[in-house]
XYZ file of C-alpha atoms in Angstrom:
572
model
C 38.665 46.217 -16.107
C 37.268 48.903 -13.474
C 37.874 48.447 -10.159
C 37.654 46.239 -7.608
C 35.684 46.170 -3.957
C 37.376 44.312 -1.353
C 34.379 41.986 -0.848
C 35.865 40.231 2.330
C 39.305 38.592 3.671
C 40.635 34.943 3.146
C 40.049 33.021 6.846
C 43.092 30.604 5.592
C 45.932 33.668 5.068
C 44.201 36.991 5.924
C 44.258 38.194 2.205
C 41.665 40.165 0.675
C 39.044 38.698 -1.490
C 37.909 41.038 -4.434
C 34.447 42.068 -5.742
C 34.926 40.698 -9.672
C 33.808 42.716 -12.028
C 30.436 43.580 -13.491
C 30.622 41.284 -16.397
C 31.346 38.481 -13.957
C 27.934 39.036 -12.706
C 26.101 39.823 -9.272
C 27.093 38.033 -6.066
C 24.419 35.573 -5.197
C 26.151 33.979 -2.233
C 29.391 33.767 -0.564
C 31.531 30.013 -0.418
C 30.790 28.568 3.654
C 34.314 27.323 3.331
C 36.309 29.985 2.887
C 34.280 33.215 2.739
C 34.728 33.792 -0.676
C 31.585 35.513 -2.766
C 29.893 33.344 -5.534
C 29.063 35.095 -8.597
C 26.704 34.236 -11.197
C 29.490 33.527 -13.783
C 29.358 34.360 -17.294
C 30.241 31.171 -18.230
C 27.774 29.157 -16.674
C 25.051 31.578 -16.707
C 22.783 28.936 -19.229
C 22.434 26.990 -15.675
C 19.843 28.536 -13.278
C 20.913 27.918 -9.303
C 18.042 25.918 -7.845
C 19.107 25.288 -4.766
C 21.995 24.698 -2.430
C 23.791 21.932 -0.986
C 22.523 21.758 2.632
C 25.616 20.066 3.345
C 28.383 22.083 1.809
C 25.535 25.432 1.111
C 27.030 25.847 -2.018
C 24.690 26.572 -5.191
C 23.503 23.945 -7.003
C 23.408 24.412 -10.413
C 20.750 23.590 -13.181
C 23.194 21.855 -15.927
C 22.908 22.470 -19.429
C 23.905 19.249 -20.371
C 20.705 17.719 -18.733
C 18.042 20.427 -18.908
C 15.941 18.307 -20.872
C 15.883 16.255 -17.285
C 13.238 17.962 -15.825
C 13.204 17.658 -11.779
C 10.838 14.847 -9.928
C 11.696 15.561 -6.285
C 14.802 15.901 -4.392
C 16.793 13.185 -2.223
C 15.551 13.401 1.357
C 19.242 12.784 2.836
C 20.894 15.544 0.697
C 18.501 17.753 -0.520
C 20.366 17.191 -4.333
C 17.584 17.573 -6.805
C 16.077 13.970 -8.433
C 16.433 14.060 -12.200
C 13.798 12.283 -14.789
C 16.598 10.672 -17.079
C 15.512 10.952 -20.798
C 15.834 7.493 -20.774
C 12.706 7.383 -18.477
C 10.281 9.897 -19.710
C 8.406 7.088 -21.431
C 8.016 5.228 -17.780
C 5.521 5.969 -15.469
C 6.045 6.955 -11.984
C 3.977 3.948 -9.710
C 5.314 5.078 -6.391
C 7.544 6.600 -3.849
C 10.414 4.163 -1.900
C 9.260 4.369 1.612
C 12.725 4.773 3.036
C 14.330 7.510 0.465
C 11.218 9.196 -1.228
C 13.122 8.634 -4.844
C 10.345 7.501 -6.948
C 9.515 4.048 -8.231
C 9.426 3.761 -11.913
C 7.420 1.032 -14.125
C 10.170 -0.137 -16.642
C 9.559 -1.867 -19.936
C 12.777 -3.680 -21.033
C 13.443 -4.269 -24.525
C 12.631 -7.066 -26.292
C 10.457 -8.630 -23.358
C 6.852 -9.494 -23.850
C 5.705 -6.903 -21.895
C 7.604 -7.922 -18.691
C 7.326 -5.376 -15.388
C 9.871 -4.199 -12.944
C 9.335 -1.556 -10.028
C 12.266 0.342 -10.617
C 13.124 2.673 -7.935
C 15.461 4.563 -9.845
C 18.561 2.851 -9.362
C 19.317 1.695 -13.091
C 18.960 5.528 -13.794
C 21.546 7.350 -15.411
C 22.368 10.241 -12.738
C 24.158 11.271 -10.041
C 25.084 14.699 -8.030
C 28.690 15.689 -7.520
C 28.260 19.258 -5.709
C 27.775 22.790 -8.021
C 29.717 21.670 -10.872
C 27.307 19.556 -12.344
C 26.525 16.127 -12.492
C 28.422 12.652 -13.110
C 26.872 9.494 -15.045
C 26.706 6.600 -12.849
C 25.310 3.185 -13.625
C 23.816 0.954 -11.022
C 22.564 -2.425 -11.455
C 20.622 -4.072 -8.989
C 21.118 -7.945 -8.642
C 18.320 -10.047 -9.428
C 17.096 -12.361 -7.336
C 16.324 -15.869 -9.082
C 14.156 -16.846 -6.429
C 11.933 -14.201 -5.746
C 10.890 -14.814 -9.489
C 10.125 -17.882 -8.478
C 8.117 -16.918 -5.072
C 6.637 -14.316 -7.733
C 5.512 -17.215 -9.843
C 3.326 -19.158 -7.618
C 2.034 -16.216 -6.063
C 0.725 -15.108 -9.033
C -0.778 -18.656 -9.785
C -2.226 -18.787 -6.012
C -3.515 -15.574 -6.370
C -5.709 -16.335 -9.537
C -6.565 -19.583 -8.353
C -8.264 -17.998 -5.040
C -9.665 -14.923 -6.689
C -11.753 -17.895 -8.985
C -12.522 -19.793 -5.807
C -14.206 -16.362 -4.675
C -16.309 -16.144 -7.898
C -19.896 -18.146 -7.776
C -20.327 -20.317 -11.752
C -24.044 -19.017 -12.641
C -24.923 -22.191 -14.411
C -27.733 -19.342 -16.577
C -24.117 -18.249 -17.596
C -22.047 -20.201 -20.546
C -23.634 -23.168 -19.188
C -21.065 -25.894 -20.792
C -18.563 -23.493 -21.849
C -14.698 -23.819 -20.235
C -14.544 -20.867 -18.750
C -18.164 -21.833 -16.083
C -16.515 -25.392 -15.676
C -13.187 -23.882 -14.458
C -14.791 -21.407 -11.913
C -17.220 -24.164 -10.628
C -14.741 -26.354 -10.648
C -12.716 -23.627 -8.754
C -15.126 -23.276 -6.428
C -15.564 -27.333 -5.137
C -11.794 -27.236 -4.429
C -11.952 -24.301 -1.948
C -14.777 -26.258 -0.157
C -15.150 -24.204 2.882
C -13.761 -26.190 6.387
C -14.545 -25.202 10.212
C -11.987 -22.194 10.170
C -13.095 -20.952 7.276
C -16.713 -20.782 8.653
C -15.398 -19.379 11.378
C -13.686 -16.826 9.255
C -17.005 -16.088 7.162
C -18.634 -15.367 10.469
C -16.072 -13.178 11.667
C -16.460 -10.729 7.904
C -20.144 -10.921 8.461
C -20.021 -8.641 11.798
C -18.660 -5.625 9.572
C -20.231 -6.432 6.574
C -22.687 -4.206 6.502
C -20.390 -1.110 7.990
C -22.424 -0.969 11.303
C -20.582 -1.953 13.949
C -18.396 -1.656 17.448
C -14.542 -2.076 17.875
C -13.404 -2.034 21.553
C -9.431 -2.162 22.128
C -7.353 -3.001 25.436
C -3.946 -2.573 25.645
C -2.175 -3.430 29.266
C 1.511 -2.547 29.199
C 3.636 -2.716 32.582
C 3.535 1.196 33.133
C 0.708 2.069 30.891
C -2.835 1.082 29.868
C -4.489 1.986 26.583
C -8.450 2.044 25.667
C -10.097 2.687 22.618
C -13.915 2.337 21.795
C -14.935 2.989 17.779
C -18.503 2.221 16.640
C -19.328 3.370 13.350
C -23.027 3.246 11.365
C -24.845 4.971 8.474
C -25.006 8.246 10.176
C -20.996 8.528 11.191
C -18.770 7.078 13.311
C -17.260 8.012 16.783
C -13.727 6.914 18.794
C -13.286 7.506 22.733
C -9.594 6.979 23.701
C -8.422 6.880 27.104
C -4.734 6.928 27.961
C -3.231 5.904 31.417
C 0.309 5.710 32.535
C 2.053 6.258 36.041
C 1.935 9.839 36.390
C -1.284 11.408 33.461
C -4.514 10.451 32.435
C -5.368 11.789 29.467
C -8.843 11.351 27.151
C -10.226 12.038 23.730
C -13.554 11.605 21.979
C -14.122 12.415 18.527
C -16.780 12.426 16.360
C -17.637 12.245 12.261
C -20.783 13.768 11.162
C -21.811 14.757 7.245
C -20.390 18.319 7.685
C -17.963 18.520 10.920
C -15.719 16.478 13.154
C -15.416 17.578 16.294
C -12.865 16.849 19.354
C -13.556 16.802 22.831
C -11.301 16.153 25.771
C -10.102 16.561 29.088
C -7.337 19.042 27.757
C -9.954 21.562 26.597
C -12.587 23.547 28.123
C -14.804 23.049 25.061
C -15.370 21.013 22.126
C -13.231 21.748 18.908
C -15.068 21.247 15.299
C -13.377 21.275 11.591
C -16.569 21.773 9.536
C -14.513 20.263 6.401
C -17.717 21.414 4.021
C -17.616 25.098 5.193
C -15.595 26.621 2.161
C -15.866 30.564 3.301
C -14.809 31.018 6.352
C -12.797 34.185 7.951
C -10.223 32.943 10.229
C -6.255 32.187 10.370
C -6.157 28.577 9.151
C -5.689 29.207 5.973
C -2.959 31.524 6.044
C -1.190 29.455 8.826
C -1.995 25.853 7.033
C -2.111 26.772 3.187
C -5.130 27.051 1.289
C -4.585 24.235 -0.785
C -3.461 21.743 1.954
C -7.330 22.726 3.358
C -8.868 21.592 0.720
C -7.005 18.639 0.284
C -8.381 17.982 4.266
C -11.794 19.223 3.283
C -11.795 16.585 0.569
C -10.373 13.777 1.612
C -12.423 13.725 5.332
C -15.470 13.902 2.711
C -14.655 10.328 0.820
C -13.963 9.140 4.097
C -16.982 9.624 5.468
C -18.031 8.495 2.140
C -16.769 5.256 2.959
C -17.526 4.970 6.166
C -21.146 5.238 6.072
C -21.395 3.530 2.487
C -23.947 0.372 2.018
C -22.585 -2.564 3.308
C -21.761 -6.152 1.521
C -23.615 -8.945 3.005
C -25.020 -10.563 -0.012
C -23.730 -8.414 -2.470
C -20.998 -9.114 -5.504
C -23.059 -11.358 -7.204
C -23.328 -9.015 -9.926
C -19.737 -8.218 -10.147
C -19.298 -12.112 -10.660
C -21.547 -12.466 -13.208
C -18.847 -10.183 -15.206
C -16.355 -11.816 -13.977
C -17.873 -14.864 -15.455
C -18.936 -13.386 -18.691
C -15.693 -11.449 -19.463
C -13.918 -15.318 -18.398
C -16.125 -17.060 -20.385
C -15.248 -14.503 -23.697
C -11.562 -15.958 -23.498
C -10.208 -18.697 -26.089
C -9.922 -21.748 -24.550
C -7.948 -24.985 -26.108
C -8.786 -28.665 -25.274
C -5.286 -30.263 -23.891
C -4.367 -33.789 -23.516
C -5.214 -35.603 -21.107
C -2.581 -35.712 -18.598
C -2.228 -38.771 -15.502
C -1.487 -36.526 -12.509
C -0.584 -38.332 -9.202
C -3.590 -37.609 -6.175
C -3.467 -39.690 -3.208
C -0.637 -41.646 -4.117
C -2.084 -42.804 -7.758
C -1.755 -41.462 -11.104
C -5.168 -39.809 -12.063
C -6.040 -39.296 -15.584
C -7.351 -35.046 -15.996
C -9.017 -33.094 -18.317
C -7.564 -30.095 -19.086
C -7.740 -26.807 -20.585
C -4.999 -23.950 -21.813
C -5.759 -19.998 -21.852
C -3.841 -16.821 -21.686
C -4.814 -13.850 -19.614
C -3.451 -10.851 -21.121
C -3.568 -7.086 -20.621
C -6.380 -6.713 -22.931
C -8.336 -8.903 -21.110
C -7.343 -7.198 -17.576
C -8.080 -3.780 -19.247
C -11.820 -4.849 -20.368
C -12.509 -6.736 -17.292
C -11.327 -3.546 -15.354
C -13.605 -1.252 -17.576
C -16.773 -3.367 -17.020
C -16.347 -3.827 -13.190
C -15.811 -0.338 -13.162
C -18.961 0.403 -14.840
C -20.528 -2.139 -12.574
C -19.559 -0.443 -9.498
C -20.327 3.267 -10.694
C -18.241 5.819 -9.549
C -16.523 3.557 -6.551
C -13.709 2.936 -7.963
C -12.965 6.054 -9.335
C -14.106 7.712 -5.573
C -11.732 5.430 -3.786
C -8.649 5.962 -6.311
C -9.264 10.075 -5.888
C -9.293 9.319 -1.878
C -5.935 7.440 -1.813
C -4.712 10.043 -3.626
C -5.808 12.891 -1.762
C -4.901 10.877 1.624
C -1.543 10.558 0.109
C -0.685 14.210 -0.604
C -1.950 15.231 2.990
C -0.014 12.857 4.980
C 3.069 12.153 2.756
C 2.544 8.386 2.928
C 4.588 6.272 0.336
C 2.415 3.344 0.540
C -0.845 5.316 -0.070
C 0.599 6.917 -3.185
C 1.496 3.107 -4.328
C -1.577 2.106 -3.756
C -3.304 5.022 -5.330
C -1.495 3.731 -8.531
C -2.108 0.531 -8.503
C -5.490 0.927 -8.215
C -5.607 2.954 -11.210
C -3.135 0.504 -13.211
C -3.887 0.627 -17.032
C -1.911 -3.038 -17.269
C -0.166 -1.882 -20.177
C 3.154 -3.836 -19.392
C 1.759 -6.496 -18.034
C 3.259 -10.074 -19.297
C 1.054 -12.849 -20.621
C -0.093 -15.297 -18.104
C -0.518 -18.537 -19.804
C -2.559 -21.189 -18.193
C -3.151 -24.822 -18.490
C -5.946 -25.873 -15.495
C -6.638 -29.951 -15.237
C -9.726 -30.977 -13.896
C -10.774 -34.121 -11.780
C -14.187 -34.778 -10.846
C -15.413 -31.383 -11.163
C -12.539 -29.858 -8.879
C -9.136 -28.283 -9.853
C -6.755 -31.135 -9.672
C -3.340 -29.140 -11.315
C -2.533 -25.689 -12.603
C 0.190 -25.017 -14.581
C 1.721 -21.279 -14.943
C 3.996 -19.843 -17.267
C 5.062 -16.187 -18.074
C 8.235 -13.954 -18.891
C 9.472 -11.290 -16.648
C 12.579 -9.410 -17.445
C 13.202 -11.801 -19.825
C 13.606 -14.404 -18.041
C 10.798 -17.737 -18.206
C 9.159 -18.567 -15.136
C 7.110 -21.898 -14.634
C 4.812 -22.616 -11.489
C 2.928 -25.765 -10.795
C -0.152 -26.015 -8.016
C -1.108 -29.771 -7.537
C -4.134 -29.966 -5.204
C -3.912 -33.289 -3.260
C -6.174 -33.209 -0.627
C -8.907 -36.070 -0.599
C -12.031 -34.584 1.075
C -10.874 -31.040 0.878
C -8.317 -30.355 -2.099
C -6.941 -27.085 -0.629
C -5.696 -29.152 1.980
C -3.241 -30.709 0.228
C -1.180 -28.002 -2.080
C 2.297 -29.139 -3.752
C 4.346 -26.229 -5.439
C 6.585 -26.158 -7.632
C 8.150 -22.952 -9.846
C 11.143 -22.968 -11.967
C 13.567 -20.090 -13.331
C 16.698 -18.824 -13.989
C 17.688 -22.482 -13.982
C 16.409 -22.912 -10.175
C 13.469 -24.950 -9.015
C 11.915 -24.018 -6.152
C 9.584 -26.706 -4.505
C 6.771 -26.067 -1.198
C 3.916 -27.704 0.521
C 1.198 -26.424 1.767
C -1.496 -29.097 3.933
C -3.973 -28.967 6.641
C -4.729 -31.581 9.192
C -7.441 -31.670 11.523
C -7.871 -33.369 15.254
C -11.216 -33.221 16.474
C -11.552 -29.122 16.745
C -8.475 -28.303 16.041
C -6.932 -27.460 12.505
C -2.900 -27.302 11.742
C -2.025 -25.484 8.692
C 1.444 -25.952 7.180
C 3.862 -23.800 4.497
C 6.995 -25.413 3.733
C 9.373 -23.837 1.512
C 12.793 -24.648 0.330
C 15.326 -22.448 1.690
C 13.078 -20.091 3.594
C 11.643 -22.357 6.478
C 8.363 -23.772 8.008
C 5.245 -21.869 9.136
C 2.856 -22.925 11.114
C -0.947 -21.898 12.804
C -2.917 -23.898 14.622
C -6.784 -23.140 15.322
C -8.994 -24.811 17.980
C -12.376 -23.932 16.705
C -14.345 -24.928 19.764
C -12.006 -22.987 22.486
C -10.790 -20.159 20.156
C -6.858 -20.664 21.049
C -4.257 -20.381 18.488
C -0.519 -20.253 18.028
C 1.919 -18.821 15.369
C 5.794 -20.207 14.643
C 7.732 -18.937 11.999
C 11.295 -19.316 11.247
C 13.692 -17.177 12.906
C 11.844 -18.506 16.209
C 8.794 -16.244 15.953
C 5.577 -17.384 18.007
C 2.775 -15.603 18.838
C -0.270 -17.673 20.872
C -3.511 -16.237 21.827
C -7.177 -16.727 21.645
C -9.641 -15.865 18.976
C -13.513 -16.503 19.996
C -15.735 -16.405 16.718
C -19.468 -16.237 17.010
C -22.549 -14.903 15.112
C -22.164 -10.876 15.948
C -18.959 -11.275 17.627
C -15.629 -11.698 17.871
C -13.039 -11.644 21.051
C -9.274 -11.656 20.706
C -6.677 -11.623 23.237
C -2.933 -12.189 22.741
C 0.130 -12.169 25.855
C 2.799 -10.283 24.182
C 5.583 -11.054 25.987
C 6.647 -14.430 23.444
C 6.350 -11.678 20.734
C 7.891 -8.829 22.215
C 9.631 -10.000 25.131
C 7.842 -7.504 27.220
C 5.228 -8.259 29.457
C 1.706 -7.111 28.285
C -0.981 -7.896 27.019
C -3.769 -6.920 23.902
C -7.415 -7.397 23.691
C -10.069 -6.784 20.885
C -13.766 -7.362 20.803
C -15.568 -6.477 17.499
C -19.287 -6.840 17.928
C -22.421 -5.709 15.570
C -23.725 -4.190 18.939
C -22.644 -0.634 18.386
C -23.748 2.350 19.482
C -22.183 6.142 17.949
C -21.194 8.528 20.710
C -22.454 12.477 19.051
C -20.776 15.458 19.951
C -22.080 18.889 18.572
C -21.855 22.843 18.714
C -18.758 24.288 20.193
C -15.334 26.415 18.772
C -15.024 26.475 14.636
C -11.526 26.041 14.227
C -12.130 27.911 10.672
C -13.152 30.690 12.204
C -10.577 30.942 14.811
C -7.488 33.909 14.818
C -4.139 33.022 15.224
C -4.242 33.684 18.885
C -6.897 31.956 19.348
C -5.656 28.827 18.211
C -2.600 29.774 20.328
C -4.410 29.954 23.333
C -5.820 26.600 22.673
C -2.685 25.022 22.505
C -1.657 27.002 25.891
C -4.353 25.307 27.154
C -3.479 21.773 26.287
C -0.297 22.373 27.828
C 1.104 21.976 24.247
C 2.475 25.163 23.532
């Protein structure tokens, strides 16, 4: 063996550490512990070193035993690289856990009927031990019984609200099943006086013109922010006061710029997001590729922003609804004696299955019945996502784009009792495991306001109420479930006031003024917070876009320009 460098000296005992020999391979770091060099080591030189521990710093080594792992991401507390288990590769990646950043996996488990779990990795077969490699570890998350349950008459609520939503075109499968349900739907969610109230209050942004003016009063500060937005942009004015600074902003969204304006500045700032040459620093100092992701996304926004609005629109997208609803097979049930206002009612009912083949096509038509929307508002999420590094918006992004592959059956049997919904009954299969939910709708004059729940699985029943009662103008609504407590909100539709309990002794009250082209809200936050203050919102169709123009490119400025900016915001 040739000979040996004295590479460094043992902090423990003062001995000399030796160079190894060539064959032993280069030095590619040196051991934080005790000084020593690492060498890329003959024996392990099949594992690459693709990163370090920023713990320990020592290498962390690409193991041969999992290379055909490839690498996802990397833990946010450690820095250890995140492994795709071969186990895995056949599961889709839905999402990022907002509190570790390991990704959320779609899992099909054997022998199910198609049953679907967000996984976020912890059933995984991996685990980091330091530069040596990596151990096998097997976690299994308990399942809770009852939030298959909760999960079972959500789902059930959720269809039977979406149908509610969906006008019965009589021109449609006049006769057929499918047009009695969703007319039949329809009479049971009857619209009340809050839910007038509620239609007026969608109908002042409807048509994406409109004003939002926020006030919020804190004991050593005081926030204001005025928004109006309309067909040719949109435009937000911010003032901030506190007991020393007063500080303001006004931006403004054109089709080619948004600028920035403010007390800070001696000028107005603009990011022309559709200039793609442009000479100055950004790119180098921001990335090329984060730029365009900017450029792009601030484009769909404004997309959306100034988009047509929806007052009277979606009657098209129901007729497919309807159609595609219609095209299921439907079977004739028995009639069943169901009890409503205290008697036993005799129903008509009906059984179908929604499947994923049915979800697909109906997807696939609305899509082509919305053009490129969906599509545009998938890419933006997705974009959005990338730039700011937000969990939720990457979730989002793929659920909007969900091909409903592993979706489980939903089988339905829907009773009917003088043209309204009197009972639905639910059943599917998650995880293998059954789950039954039950919807009875009681209510005499208004069905909805009278809802008894029931779900069963896992051996567990699960039971809840839902009702409304009104008092001259003001309306109570009531959840009750077992085990997790009593909600309550109460709505006086002449004077606007409200109030909010919840268990764990939340309670919120405030009032809510509703009228045609406006709304007001104001709320004390001290029962909420504990802190005396105090929020207020008016949202009005009165709006009027505040325009800013010319001043510096922020494309075009150098490095010390931007620099000098900063200076001059007393940021830098």
């Amino acid at each position: 063996m040739s000979e040996r460098r004295i590479a460094g000296y043992d902090p423990q005992t003062g001995e000399p550490i030796y160079e190894h020999a060539p064959e032993d391979g280069k030095i590619i770091g040196y051991d934080p512990q005790t000084g020593a060099p690492i060498y890329e080591n003959a024996k392990v030189q099949d594992r690459k070193i693709i990163g370090f521990d920023p713990q320990t710093g020592a290498p962390i080594y690409e193991n041969a035993k999992v290379q055909d792992r490839k690498i996802i991401g990397y833990d946010p507390q450690t820095g250890a690289p995140v492994y795709e288990n071969v186990q895995t590769q056949s599961r889709r990646i839905i999402g990022y856990d907002s509190q570790t950043g390991v990704p959320i996996y779609e899992r099909q488990e054997a022998g199910s009927r198609g049953g679907y779990q967000a996984d976020s990795g912890q059933n995984d077969t991996y685990g980091y031990t330091g530069p040596g490699g990596f151990e096998t570890v097997e976690k299994t998350p308990k399942k809770s019984k009852k939030g298959l349950i909760i999960g079972g008459i959500a789902v059930a609520a959720a269809v039977v609200l979406a149908a509610g939503g969906i006008k019965a075109d009589a021109a449609i499968g006049f006769g057929k099943p499918g047009t009695k349900i969703l007319a039949a739907a329809q009479k049971t969610f009857a619209g009340d006086d809050v839910t007038a109230k509620l239609k007026d209050a969608g109908n002042i942004i409807a048509d994406n013109k409109f004003a939002v003016n926020v006030e919020v009063n804190l004991e050593d500060a005081q926030v204001r922010i005025d928004y109006a937005q309309d067909k040719t942009g949109q435009s937000a004015v911010v003032e901030l006061n506190d007991d020393d600074e007063k500080y303001d902003f006004q931006e403004y969204m054109d089709e080619n710029a948004v600028y920035l304006n403010s007390s800070l500045f001696s000028d107005t700032i603009m990011y022309p997001y559709t200039q793609e040459e442009y000479d100055g620093d950004l790119k180098d100092l921001a990335g090329e590729s984060n730029l365009e992701n900017i450029d792009e996304s601030l484009k769909l926004v404004y997309m959306l922003i100034t988009a047509e609005g929806q007052k009277g629109s979606g009657s098209d997208a129901a007729k497919v609804v309807l159609r595609d609803f219609n095209d299921l097979k439907f079977e004739k049930l028995k009639a069943k004696d169901i009890e409503l206002e205290g008697n036993d009612v005799k129903c008509s009912g009906y059984g179908f299955t929604i499947d994923a083949d049915f979800m697909e096509k109906l997807k696939d038509d609305l899509d082509k019945e919305n053009g490129d929307d969906a599509e545009e508002l998938q890419d933006a999420l997705k974009k959005i996502a990338k730039l700011t590094g937000n969990n939720e918006l990457r979730t989002a992004a793929a659920v909007s784009s969900y091909d409903f592959d592993d979706m489980p059956d939903l089988d339905f049997e829907v009773y009917l009792n003088k043209g309204r919904i009197a009972m639905i009954n639910l059943e599917t299969e998650v995880d293998n495991e059954n789950i039954e939910g039950e919807l009875v709708f009681a209510g005499s004059k208004v069905p909805w306001h009278q809802v008894n729940m029931t779900a069963k699985a896992a051996g567990q029943e699960l039971k809840g109420e839902f009702s409304v009662e009104t008092s001259g103008s003001e309306e109570t609504m009531t959840l009750n479930i077992d085990d997790f407590g009593r909600m309550e909100f109460k709505y006086d539709t002449g004077s606007g006031d409200f109030s909010i309990s919840a268990p764990y002794g939340l309670t919120a009250e405030g009032v809510c003024r509703i009228e045609k082209g406006r709304l007001e809200y104001s709320m004390d936050l001290e029962k909420l917070t504990g802190d005396e203050g105090k929020i207020s919102v008016e949202v009005t169709d009165s709006y009027k876009v505040k325009k800013l123009s010319g001043g510096k490119n922020l494309k075009e400025m150098s490095q010390s320009e931007m620099q000098d900016l900063l200076e001059e915001a007393g940021l830098f």
